[in-house]
Amino acid sequence: MTRPRLVGLSANVQRPSKTRTLVDLIVREAAARGPVETRVFDFVDAGTGLGAAWTRDQLSLPARRLVEAIEEADGLVVGSPVYKGSYTGLFKHLFDLVDPAALAGKPVAIAATGGGPRHALVVEHSFRPLFGFFGALQVPVTVYASDSEFTDGALTDQGVRERVGLAGSLLADLLAHRAAADAPLSLAAAR
């Protein structure tokens, strides 16, 4: 059986970032609970070609590779900083270019970072409808962290760390379940 491909995406245009830290932690938690192949991207990896493309065929090669990695993944961890009550515009633009059928039934863990607690509902009011449109299987536990829950770029809040662990664990369970369901039956089992 091949290992599920888990792709992490941080919708930041700079490194390091708190959002990348959160995405990395969730990906690591999922990987620690089962065999998965992981890749994590920032928007820096897509280059300026992502924002300049109005259609998929206008994507630069790095931006096209990011879209393809998302579509070919068996599961996703997505995170965005919150600006004015929503995920970034470039995050939405990226998912406007993703094939609408590509994420159907795939597990997705959602994370966001923001300046304070008033942005915490973004995961419910912005992210969930977007991934509901795609028919993705959304992990029931989301992770939101505000600036005060980080110290020198490291996540230090115990409650948020527990949510990271739970989101990663649930994501790993969903990936393992999908991998087992997709595995071909052995000849012995078929008899």
Short mmCIF file of C-alpha atoms in Angstrom, two decimals:
data_model
loop_
_atom_site.label_atom_id
_atom_site.label_comp_id
_atom_site.label_asym_id
_atom_site.label_seq_id
_atom_site.Cartn_x
_atom_site.Cartn_y
_atom_site.Cartn_z
CA MET A 1 0.00 0.00 0.00
CA THR A 2 1.38 3.43 -0.92
CA ARG A 3 1.64 6.09 1.74
CA PRO A 4 -0.99 8.84 1.56
CA ARG A 5 0.28 12.20 0.31
CA LEU A 6 -0.35 15.00 2.78
CA VAL A 7 0.19 18.56 1.54
CA GLY A 8 0.41 21.54 3.85
CA LEU A 9 -0.24 25.05 2.55
CA SER A 10 0.53 28.28 4.35
CA ALA A 11 -1.00 31.31 2.66
CA ASN A 12 1.85 33.58 3.63
CA VAL A 13 4.16 35.49 1.36
CA GLN A 14 7.03 35.59 3.84
CA ARG A 15 9.13 33.19 5.84
CA PRO A 16 9.16 32.58 8.72
CA SER A 17 5.50 33.00 9.63
CA LYS A 18 3.16 32.02 12.43
CA THR A 19 0.80 30.46 9.90
CA ARG A 20 3.58 28.25 8.54
CA THR A 21 4.45 27.24 12.10
CA LEU A 22 0.84 26.17 12.71
CA VAL A 23 0.58 24.26 9.41
CA ASP A 24 3.93 22.54 10.06
CA LEU A 25 2.82 21.45 13.54
CA ILE A 26 -0.42 19.90 12.27
CA VAL A 27 1.38 18.13 9.42
CA ARG A 28 3.97 16.77 11.90
CA GLU A 29 1.23 15.55 14.25
CA ALA A 30 -0.50 13.69 11.42
CA ALA A 31 2.79 12.20 10.21
CA ALA A 32 3.68 11.06 13.73
CA ARG A 33 0.50 8.97 13.88
CA GLY A 34 0.80 7.10 10.62
CA PRO A 35 2.92 6.66 7.52
CA VAL A 36 2.35 9.64 5.22
CA GLU A 37 4.41 11.42 2.59
CA THR A 38 4.44 15.13 3.45
CA ARG A 39 5.14 18.35 1.57
CA VAL A 40 4.55 21.85 2.87
CA PHE A 41 4.33 24.97 0.73
CA ASP A 42 4.13 28.71 1.29
CA PHE A 43 2.93 31.15 -1.33
CA VAL A 44 6.59 32.11 -1.68
CA ASP A 45 6.99 28.74 -3.45
CA ALA A 46 4.48 29.78 -6.13
CA GLY A 47 6.34 32.98 -6.91
CA THR A 48 4.66 36.01 -8.38
CA GLY A 49 3.06 33.89 -11.12
CA LEU A 50 0.13 32.94 -8.89
CA GLY A 51 -1.17 36.46 -8.42
CA ALA A 52 -0.52 37.38 -12.06
CA ALA A 53 -2.54 34.48 -13.50
CA TRP A 54 -6.21 35.06 -14.25
CA THR A 55 -6.69 31.52 -15.54
CA ARG A 56 -5.01 28.20 -14.96
CA ASP A 57 -3.21 28.20 -18.29
CA GLN A 58 -1.54 31.50 -17.34
CA LEU A 59 0.12 30.03 -14.23
CA SER A 60 3.90 30.06 -14.05
CA LEU A 61 5.53 26.66 -13.60
CA PRO A 62 6.07 27.08 -9.82
CA ALA A 63 2.45 28.20 -9.33
CA ARG A 64 1.16 25.35 -11.51
CA ARG A 65 3.16 22.86 -9.42
CA LEU A 66 1.51 24.19 -6.27
CA VAL A 67 -1.99 23.78 -7.75
CA GLU A 68 -1.12 20.27 -8.94
CA ALA A 69 0.28 19.30 -5.53
CA ILE A 70 -3.01 20.37 -3.93
CA GLU A 71 -5.09 18.45 -6.47
CA GLU A 72 -2.96 15.29 -6.26
CA ALA A 73 -2.81 15.21 -2.46
CA ASP A 74 -4.71 12.62 -0.47
CA GLY A 75 -5.21 15.16 2.30
CA LEU A 76 -4.49 18.80 3.07
CA VAL A 77 -3.57 21.08 5.94
CA VAL A 78 -4.46 24.63 4.92
CA GLY A 79 -3.71 27.78 6.84
CA SER A 80 -4.00 31.49 6.24
CA PRO A 81 -3.38 34.63 8.18
CA VAL A 82 -6.58 36.55 8.74
CA TYR A 83 -6.94 39.95 7.10
CA LYS A 84 -10.07 42.03 7.65
CA GLY A 85 -12.13 39.07 8.80
CA SER A 86 -11.20 36.49 6.15
CA TYR A 87 -8.43 34.39 4.64
CA THR A 88 -6.12 36.21 2.23
CA GLY A 89 -7.30 37.17 -1.23
CA LEU A 90 -4.44 35.21 -2.78
CA PHE A 91 -5.58 32.11 -0.86
CA LYS A 92 -9.03 32.43 -2.43
CA HIS A 93 -7.51 33.09 -5.83
CA LEU A 94 -5.45 29.90 -5.59
CA PHE A 95 -8.51 27.81 -4.79
CA ASP A 96 -10.42 29.49 -7.62
CA LEU A 97 -7.86 27.81 -9.89
CA VAL A 98 -8.20 24.33 -8.30
CA ASP A 99 -10.39 21.84 -10.18
CA PRO A 100 -13.76 21.78 -8.37
CA ALA A 101 -13.78 17.95 -8.30
CA ALA A 102 -10.18 17.57 -7.10
CA LEU A 103 -10.87 17.79 -3.36
CA ALA A 104 -14.10 15.79 -3.16
CA GLY A 105 -13.96 13.44 -0.21
CA LYS A 106 -10.38 14.37 0.70
CA PRO A 107 -9.64 15.18 4.36
CA VAL A 108 -8.71 18.79 5.06
CA ALA A 109 -7.49 20.27 8.34
CA ILE A 110 -8.02 24.03 8.67
CA ALA A 111 -5.82 26.53 10.52
CA ALA A 112 -5.64 30.31 10.77
CA THR A 113 -3.65 32.96 12.57
CA GLY A 114 -4.63 36.49 13.45
CA GLY A 115 -3.87 39.48 15.57
CA GLY A 116 -6.40 38.63 18.26
CA PRO A 117 -9.31 36.44 19.31
CA ARG A 118 -11.95 38.39 17.37
CA HIS A 119 -10.79 36.64 14.16
CA ALA A 120 -11.27 33.11 15.54
CA LEU A 121 -14.61 32.53 13.80
CA VAL A 122 -12.99 32.95 10.38
CA VAL A 123 -12.38 29.21 10.26
CA GLU A 124 -16.11 28.58 10.60
CA HIS A 125 -17.46 31.45 8.50
CA SER A 126 -14.91 31.58 5.66
CA PHE A 127 -12.91 28.35 5.43
CA ARG A 128 -15.69 25.83 6.01
CA PRO A 129 -17.98 27.16 3.24
CA LEU A 130 -15.07 27.18 0.78
CA PHE A 131 -14.11 23.57 1.45
CA GLY A 132 -17.78 22.60 1.65
CA PHE A 133 -18.10 23.80 -1.95
CA PHE A 134 -15.31 21.39 -2.92
CA GLY A 135 -16.97 18.51 -1.06
CA ALA A 136 -13.86 18.04 1.06
CA LEU A 137 -14.02 16.01 4.24
CA GLN A 138 -13.25 18.69 6.81
CA VAL A 139 -11.60 17.66 10.06
CA PRO A 140 -14.09 18.68 12.77
CA VAL A 141 -11.41 20.38 14.90
CA THR A 142 -9.98 23.60 13.49
CA VAL A 143 -6.98 25.47 14.86
CA TYR A 144 -6.85 29.22 15.34
CA ALA A 145 -3.98 31.02 17.06
CA SER A 146 -3.59 34.71 17.75
CA ASP A 147 -0.34 36.60 18.07
CA SER A 148 -0.33 36.37 21.86
CA GLU A 149 -0.19 32.56 21.68
CA PHE A 150 3.27 32.65 20.07
CA THR A 151 6.59 33.57 21.62
CA ASP A 152 9.46 34.38 19.25
CA GLY A 153 7.62 32.58 16.44
CA ALA A 154 6.98 29.39 18.45
CA LEU A 155 3.49 28.29 19.45
CA THR A 156 3.46 28.40 23.26
CA ASP A 157 -0.23 28.29 24.21
CA GLN A 158 -1.07 24.86 25.64
CA GLY A 159 -4.73 24.95 24.60
CA VAL A 160 -3.85 25.66 20.97
CA ARG A 161 -1.14 22.97 21.08
CA GLU A 162 -3.79 20.48 22.23
CA ARG A 163 -6.04 21.48 19.29
CA VAL A 164 -3.07 21.00 16.95
CA GLY A 165 -2.59 17.49 18.34
CA LEU A 166 -6.26 16.64 18.00
CA ALA A 167 -6.52 18.04 14.46
CA GLY A 168 -3.40 16.12 13.41
CA SER A 169 -4.68 12.92 15.01
CA LEU A 170 -8.08 13.16 13.35
CA LEU A 171 -6.48 13.94 10.01
CA ALA A 172 -4.18 10.91 10.33
CA ASP A 173 -7.18 8.69 11.13
CA LEU A 174 -9.07 9.96 8.08
CA LEU A 175 -6.05 9.47 5.83
CA ALA A 176 -5.53 5.91 7.12
CA HIS A 177 -9.21 5.09 6.66
CA ARG A 178 -9.22 6.41 3.08
CA ALA A 179 -5.98 4.55 2.27
CA ALA A 180 -7.42 1.29 3.61
CA ALA A 181 -10.67 1.80 1.70
CA ASP A 182 -8.77 2.54 -1.53
CA ALA A 183 -6.34 -0.38 -1.19
CA PRO A 184 -6.93 -3.21 -3.67
CA LEU A 185 -8.19 -6.43 -2.19
CA SER A 186 -5.58 -9.18 -1.98
CA LEU A 187 -6.28 -12.40 -3.86
CA ALA A 188 -6.59 -14.30 -0.58
CA ALA A 189 -9.19 -11.87 0.74
CA ALA A 190 -11.13 -12.02 -2.52
CA ARG A 191 -11.59 -15.80 -2.33
#
